[in-house]
mmCIF file of C-alpha atoms and ligand atoms in Angstrom:
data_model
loop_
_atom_site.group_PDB
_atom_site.id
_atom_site.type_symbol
_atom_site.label_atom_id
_atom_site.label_comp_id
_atom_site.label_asym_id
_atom_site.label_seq_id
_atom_site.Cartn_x
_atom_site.Cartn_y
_atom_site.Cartn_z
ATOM 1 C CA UNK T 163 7.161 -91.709 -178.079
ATOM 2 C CA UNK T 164 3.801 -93.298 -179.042
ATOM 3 C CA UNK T 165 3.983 -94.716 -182.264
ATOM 4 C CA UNK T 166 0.688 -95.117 -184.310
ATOM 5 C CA UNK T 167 0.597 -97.237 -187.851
ATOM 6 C CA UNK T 168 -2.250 -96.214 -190.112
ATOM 7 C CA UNK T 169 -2.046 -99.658 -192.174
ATOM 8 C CA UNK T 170 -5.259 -100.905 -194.558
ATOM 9 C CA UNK T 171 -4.365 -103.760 -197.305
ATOM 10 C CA UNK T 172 -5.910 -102.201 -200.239
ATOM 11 C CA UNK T 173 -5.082 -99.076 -201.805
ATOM 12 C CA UNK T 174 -7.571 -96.312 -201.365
ATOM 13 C CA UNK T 175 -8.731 -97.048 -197.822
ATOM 14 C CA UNK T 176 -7.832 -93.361 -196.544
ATOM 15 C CA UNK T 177 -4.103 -93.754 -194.971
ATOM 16 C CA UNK T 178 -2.550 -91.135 -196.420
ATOM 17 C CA UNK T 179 -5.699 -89.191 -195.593
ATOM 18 C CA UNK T 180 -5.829 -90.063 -192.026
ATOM 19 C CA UNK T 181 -2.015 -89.847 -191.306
ATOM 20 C CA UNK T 182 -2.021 -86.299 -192.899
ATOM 21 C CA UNK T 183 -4.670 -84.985 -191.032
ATOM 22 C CA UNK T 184 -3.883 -86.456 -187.819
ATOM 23 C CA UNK T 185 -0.399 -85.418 -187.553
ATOM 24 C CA UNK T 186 -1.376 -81.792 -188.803
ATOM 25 C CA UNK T 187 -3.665 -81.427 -186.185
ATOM 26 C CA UNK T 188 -1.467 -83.358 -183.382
ATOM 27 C CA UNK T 189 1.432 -81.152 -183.852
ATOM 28 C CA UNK T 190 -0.690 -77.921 -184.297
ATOM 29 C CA UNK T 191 -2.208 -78.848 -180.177
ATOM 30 C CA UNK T 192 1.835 -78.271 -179.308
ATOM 31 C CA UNK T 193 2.891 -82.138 -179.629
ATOM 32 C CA UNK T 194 5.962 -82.636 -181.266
ATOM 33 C CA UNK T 195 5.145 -85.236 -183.850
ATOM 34 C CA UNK T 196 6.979 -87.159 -186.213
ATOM 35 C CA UNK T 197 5.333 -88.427 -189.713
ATOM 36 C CA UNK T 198 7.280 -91.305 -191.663
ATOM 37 C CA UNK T 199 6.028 -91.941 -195.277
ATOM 38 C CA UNK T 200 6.628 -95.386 -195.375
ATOM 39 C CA UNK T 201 5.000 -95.778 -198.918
ATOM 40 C CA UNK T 202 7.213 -95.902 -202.077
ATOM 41 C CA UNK T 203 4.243 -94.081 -204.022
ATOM 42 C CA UNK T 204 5.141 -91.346 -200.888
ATOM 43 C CA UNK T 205 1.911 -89.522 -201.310
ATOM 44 C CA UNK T 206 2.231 -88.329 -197.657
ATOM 45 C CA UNK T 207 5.735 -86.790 -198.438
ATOM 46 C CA UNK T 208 3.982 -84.728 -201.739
ATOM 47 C CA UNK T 209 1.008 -83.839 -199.618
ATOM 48 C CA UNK T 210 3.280 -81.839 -197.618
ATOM 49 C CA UNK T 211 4.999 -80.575 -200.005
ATOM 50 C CA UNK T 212 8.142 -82.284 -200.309
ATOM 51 C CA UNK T 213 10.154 -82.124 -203.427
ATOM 52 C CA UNK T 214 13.523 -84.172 -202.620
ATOM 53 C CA UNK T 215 16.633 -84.778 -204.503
ATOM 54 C CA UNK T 216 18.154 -88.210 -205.658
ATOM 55 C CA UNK T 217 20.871 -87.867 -202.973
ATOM 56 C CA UNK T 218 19.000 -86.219 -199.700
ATOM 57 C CA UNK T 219 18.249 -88.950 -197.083
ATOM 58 C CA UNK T 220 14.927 -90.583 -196.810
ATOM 59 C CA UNK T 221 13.241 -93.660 -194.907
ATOM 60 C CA UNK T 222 15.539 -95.526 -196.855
ATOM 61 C CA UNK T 223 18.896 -94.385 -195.657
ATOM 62 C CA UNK T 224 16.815 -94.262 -191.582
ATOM 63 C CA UNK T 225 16.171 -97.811 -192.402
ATOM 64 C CA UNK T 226 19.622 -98.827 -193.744
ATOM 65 C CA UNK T 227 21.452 -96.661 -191.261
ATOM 66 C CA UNK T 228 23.583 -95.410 -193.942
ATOM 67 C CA UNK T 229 23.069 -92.309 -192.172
ATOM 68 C CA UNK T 230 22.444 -90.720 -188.735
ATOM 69 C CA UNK T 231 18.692 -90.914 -188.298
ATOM 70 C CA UNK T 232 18.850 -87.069 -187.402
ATOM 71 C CA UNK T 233 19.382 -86.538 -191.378
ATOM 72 C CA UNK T 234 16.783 -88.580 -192.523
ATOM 73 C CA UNK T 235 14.122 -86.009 -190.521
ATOM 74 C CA UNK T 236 12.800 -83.054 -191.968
ATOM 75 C CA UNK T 237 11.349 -80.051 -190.725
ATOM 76 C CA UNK T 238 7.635 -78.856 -192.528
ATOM 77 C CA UNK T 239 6.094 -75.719 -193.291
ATOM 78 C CA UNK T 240 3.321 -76.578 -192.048
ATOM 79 C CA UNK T 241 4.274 -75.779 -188.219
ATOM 80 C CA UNK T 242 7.099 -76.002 -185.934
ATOM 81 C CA UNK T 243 6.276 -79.086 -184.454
ATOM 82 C CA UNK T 244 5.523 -81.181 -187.374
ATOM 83 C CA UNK T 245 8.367 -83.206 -189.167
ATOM 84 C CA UNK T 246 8.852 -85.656 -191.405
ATOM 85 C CA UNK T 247 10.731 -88.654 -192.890
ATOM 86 C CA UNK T 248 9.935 -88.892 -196.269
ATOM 87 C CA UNK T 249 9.953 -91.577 -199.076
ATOM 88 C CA UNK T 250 10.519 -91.281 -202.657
ATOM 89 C CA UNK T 251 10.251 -94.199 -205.299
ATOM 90 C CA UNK T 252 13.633 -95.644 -204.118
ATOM 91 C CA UNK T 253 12.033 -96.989 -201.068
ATOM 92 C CA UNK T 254 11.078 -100.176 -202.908
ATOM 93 C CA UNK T 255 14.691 -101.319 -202.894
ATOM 94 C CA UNK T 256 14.496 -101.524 -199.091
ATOM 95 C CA UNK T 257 12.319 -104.528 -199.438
ATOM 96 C CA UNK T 258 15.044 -106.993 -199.998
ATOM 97 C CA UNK T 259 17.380 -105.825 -197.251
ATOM 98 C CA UNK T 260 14.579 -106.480 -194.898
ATOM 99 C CA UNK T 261 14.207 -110.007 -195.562
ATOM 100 C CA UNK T 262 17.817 -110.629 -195.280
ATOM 101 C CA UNK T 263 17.654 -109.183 -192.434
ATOM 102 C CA UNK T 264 16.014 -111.907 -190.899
ATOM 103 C CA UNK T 265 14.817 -108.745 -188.030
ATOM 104 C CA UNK T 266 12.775 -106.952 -190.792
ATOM 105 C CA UNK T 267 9.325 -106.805 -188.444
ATOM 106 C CA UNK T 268 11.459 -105.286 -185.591
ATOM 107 C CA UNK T 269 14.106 -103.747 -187.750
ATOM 108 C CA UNK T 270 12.180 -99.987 -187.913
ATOM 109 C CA UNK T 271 11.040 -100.667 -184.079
ATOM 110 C CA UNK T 272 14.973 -100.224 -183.345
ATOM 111 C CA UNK T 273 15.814 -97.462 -185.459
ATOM 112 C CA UNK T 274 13.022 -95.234 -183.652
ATOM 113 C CA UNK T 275 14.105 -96.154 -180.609
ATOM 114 C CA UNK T 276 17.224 -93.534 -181.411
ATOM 115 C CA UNK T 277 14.741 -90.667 -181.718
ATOM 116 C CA UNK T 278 12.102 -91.873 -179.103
ATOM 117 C CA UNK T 279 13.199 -89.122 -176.864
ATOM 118 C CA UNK T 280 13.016 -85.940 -178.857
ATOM 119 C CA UNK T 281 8.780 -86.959 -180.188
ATOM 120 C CA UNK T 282 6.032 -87.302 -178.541
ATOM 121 C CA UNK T 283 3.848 -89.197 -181.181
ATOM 122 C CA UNK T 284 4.533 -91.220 -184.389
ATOM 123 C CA UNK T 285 2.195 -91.350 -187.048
ATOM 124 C CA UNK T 286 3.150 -93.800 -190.037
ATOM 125 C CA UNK T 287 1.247 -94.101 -193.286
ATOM 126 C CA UNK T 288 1.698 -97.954 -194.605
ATOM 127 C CA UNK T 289 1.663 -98.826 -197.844
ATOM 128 C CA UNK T 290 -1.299 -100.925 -198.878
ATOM 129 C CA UNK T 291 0.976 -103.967 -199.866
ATOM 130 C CA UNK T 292 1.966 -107.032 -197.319
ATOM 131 C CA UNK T 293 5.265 -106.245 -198.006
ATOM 132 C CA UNK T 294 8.240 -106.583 -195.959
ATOM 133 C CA UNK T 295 7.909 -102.720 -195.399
ATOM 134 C CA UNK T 296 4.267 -103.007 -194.031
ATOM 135 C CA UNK T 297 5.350 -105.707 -191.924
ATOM 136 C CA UNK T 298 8.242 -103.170 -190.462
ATOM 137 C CA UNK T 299 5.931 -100.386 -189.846
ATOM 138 C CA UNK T 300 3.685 -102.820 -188.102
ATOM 139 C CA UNK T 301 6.334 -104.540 -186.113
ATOM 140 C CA UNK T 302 7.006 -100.909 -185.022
ATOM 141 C CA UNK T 303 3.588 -99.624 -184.121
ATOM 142 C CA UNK T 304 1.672 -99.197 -180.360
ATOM 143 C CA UNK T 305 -1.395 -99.066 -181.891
ATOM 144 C CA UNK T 306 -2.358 -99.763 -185.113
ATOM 145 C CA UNK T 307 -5.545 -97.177 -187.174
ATOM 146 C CA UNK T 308 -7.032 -99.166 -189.731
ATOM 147 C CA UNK T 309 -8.957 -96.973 -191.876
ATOM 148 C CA UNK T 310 -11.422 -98.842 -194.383
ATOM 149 C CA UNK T 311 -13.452 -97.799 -196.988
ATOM 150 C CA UNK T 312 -17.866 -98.416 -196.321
ATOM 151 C CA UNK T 313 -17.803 -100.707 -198.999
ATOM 152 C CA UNK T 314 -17.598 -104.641 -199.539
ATOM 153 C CA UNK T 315 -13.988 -104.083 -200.710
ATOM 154 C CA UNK T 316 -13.436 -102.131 -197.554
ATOM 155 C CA UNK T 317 -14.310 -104.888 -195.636
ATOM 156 C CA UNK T 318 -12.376 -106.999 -197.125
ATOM 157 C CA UNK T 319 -9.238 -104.815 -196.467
ATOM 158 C CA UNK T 320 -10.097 -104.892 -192.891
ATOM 159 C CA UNK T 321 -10.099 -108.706 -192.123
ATOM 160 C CA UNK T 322 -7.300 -108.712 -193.939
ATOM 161 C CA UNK T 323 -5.069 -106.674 -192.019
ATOM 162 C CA UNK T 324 -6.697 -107.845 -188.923
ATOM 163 C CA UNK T 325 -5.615 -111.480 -189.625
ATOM 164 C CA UNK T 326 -2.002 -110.454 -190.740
ATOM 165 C CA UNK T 327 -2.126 -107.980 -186.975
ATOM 166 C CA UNK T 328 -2.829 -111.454 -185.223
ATOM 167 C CA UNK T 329 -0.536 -113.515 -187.302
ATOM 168 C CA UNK T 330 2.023 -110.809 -186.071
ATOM 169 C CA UNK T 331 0.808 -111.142 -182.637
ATOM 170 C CA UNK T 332 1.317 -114.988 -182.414
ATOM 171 C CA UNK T 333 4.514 -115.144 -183.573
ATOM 172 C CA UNK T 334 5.714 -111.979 -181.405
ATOM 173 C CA UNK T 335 6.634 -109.978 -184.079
ATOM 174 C CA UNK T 336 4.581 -106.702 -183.071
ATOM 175 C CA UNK T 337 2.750 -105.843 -179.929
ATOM 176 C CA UNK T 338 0.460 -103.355 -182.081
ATOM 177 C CA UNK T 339 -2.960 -102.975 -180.738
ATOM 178 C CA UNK T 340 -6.129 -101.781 -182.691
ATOM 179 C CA UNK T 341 -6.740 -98.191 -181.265
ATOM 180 C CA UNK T 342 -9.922 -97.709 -183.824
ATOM 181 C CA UNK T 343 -11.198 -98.756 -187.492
ATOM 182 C CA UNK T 344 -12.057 -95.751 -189.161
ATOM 183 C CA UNK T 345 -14.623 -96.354 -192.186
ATOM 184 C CA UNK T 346 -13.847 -94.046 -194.727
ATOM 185 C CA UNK T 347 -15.611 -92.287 -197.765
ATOM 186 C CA UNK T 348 -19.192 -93.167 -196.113
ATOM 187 C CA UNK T 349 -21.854 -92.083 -198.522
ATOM 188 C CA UNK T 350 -25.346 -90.628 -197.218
ATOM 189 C CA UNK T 351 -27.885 -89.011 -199.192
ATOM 190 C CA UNK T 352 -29.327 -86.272 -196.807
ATOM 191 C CA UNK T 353 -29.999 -88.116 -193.443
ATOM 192 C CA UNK T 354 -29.972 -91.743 -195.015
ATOM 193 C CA UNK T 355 -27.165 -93.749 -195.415
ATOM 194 C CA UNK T 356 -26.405 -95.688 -198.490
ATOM 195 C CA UNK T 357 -27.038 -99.455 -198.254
ATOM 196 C CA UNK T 358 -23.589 -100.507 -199.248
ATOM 197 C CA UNK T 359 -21.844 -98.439 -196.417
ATOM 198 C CA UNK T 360 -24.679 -99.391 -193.927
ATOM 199 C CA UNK T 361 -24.065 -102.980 -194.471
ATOM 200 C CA UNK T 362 -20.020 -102.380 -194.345
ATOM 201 C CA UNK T 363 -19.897 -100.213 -191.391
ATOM 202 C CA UNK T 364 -21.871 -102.896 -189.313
ATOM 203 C CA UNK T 365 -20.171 -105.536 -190.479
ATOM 204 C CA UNK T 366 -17.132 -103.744 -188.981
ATOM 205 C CA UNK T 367 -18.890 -103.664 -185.910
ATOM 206 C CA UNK T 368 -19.638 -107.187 -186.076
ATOM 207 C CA UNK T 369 -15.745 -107.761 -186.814
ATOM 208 C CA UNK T 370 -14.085 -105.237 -184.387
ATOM 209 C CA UNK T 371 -16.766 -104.594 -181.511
ATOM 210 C CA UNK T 372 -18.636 -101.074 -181.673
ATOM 211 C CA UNK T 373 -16.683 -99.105 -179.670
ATOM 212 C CA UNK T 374 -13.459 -99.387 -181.808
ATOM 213 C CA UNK T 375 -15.385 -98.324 -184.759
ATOM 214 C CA UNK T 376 -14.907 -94.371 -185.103
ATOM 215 C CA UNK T 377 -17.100 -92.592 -186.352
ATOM 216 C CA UNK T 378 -16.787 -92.098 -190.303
ATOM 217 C CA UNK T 379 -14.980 -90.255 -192.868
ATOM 218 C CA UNK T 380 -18.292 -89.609 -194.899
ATOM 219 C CA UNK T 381 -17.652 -89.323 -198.594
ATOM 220 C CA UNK T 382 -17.126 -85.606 -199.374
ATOM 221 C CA UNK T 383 -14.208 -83.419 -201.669
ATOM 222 C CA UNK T 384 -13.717 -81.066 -198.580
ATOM 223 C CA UNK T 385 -10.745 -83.418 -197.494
ATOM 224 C CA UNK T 386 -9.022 -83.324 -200.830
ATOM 225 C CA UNK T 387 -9.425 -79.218 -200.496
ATOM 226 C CA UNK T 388 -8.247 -79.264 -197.127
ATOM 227 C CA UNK T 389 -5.214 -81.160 -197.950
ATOM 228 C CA UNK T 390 -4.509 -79.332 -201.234
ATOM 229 C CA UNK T 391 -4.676 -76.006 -199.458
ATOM 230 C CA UNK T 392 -2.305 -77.355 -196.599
ATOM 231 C CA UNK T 393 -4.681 -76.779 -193.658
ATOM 232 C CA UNK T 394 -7.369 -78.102 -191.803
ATOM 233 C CA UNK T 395 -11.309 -78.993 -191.998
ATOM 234 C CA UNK T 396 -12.036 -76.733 -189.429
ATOM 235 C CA UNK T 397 -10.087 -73.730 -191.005
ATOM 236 C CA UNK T 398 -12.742 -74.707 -193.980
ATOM 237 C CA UNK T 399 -15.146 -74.187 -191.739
ATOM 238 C CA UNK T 400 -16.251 -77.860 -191.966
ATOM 239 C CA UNK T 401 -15.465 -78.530 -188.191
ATOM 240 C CA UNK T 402 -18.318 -81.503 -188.439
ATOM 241 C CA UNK T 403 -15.858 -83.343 -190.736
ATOM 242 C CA UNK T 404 -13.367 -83.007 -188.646
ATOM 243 C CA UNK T 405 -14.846 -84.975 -185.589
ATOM 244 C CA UNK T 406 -13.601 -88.489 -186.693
ATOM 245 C CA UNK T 407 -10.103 -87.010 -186.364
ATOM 246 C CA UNK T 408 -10.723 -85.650 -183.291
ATOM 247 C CA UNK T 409 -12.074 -89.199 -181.622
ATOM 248 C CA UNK T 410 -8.965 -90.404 -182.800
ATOM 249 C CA UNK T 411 -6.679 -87.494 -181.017
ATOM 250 C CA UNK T 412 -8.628 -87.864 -177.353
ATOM 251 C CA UNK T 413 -8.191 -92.068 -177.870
ATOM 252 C CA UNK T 414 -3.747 -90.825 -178.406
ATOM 253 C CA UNK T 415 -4.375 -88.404 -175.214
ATOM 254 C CA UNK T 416 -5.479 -91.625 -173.412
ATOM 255 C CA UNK T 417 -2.780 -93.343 -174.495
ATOM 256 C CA UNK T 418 -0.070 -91.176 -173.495
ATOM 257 C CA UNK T 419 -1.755 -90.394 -170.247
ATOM 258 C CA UNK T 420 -0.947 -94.251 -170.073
ATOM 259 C CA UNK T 421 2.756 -94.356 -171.472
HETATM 260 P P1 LIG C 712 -3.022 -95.832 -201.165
HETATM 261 O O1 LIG C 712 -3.276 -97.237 -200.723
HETATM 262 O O2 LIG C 712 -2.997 -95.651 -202.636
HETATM 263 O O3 LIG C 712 -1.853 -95.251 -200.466
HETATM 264 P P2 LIG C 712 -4.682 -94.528 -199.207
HETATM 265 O O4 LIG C 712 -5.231 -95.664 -198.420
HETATM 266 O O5 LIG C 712 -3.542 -93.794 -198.634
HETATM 267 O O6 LIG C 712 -4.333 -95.000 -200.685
HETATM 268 P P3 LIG C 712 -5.872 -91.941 -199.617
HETATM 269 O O7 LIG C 712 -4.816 -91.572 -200.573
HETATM 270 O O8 LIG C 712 -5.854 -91.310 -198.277
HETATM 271 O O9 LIG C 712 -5.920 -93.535 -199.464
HETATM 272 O O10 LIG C 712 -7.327 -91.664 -200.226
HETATM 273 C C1 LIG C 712 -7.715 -92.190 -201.481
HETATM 274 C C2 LIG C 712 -8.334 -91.091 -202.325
HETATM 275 O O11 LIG C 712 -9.558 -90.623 -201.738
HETATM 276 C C3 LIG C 712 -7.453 -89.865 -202.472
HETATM 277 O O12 LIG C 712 -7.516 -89.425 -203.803
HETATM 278 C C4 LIG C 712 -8.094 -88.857 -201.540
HETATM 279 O O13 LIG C 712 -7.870 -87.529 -201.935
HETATM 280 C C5 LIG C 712 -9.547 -89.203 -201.658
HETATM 281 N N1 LIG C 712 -10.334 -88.800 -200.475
HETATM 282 C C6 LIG C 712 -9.871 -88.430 -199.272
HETATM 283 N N2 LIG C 712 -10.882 -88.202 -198.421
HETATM 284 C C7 LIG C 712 -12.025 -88.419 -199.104
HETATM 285 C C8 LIG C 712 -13.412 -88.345 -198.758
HETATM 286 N N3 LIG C 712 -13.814 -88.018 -197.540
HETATM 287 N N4 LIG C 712 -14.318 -88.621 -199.724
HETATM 288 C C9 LIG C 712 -13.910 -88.986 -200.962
HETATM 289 N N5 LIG C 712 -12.622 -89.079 -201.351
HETATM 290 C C10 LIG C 712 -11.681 -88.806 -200.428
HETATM 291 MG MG1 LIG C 713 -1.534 -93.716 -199.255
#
């Protein structure tokens, strides 16, 4: 199982966004894929329509191994190869138990390792915080997406979880690698590109090296529609907006043609 972290340190910067679409359109090419909302806001689990009870298992109880980590994973509607491990507010009370833990950054690494055999990829959306949980899901990850808003506080975001990816590094806490930077919400007025994102998007080039910039999310509702209707760009018919996505996809083929 590849396992893929979609981490940014602000809020905003597209993770939910990317995870969702990414594992939609993974698990709809035949892959099965696992999604783990691994944010106690749990957009992700909403977004696909989730609506759990106090007592059903979530990342929490996968986490705590209060129970087996079969019953922590949920099938979706949205197609037989999709499933999830959801989150719900609760999740914030894992934070604590992961410092004690003294393990926390490898903690989640170990508790996939139960289920590495029955998925093929791993897609987790991180919650904008450095907290013990984003250090988990980091600890965790093959390759780390770091989508970041074209903007100076998108920027920002970006060197900061690139410095907190190599302060993992040094200590050996995570052996995450950066499989792309995604900039994200990238506004252009007909063919020219607003100053602000110019001057962000190359300064992520400057930061990252060209090729692991993707090419962008460009600012546009269509995503929010897409997601609110449960489907794709391309089933839109906005197959251009879809592109960064599928970058991202051939960049996980390479990867597993390496695993
Ligand atoms: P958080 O840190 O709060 O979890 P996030 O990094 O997960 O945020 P998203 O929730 O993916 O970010 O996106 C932020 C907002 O931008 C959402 O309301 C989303 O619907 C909206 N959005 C998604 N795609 C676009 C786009 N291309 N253009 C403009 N807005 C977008
Ligand atoms: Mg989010």
């Amino acid at each position: 199982m590849l396992t893929i972290t979609v981490s940014s340190l602000s809020g905003g910067q597209g993770k939910t966004t990317t995870s969702l679409f990414l594992g939609r359109l993974l698990s709809r090419q035949g892959l099965p894929t696992l999604m783990l909302d691994s944010d106690p806001q749990h957009n992700l689990t909403t977004y696909l329509g989730f609506e759990l009870e106090p007592n059903q298992p979530t990342l929490l109880e996968f986490l705590k191994k209060t129970v087996a980590p079969e019953d922590c994973i949920y099938p979706t509607q949205d197609n037989d190869n999709l499933f999830l491990i959801p989150a719900d507010d609760q999740l914030d009370t894992v934070q604590d138990y992961l410092s004690n833990s003294g393990v926390g950054a490898t903690l989640l690494k170990r508790r996939l390792e139960a289920i590495s055999k029955i998925f093929k990829v791993c897609i987790i959306d991180a919650p904008p915080q450095r907290s013990q949980i984003c250090l988990t899901v980091i600890g965790a990850a093959d390759f780390l997406i770091i989508p970041a808003e074209a903007s100076v506080k998108g920027y920002g975001s970006l060197v900061r979880t690139l410095d907190l990816l190599s302060g993992l590094q040094d200590v050996g806490a995570t052996n995450a690698q950066v499989l792309g930077v995604l900039p994200f919400r990238d506004r252009w007025f007909g063919n020219t590109q607003a100053q602000e994102s110019r001057a962000a998007v190359d300064g992520m080039r400057d930061e990252v090296g060209e090729e692991s910039v993707i090419p962008s999310i460009r600012e546009s509702e269509r995503y929010k529609q897409a997601i609110n209707k449960r489907t794709t760009l391309s089933e839109l018919g906005y197959t251009d907006l879809e592109y960064p996505f599928e970058i991202l996809i051939e960049k996980i083929h390479a990867a597993l043609g390496g695993k």
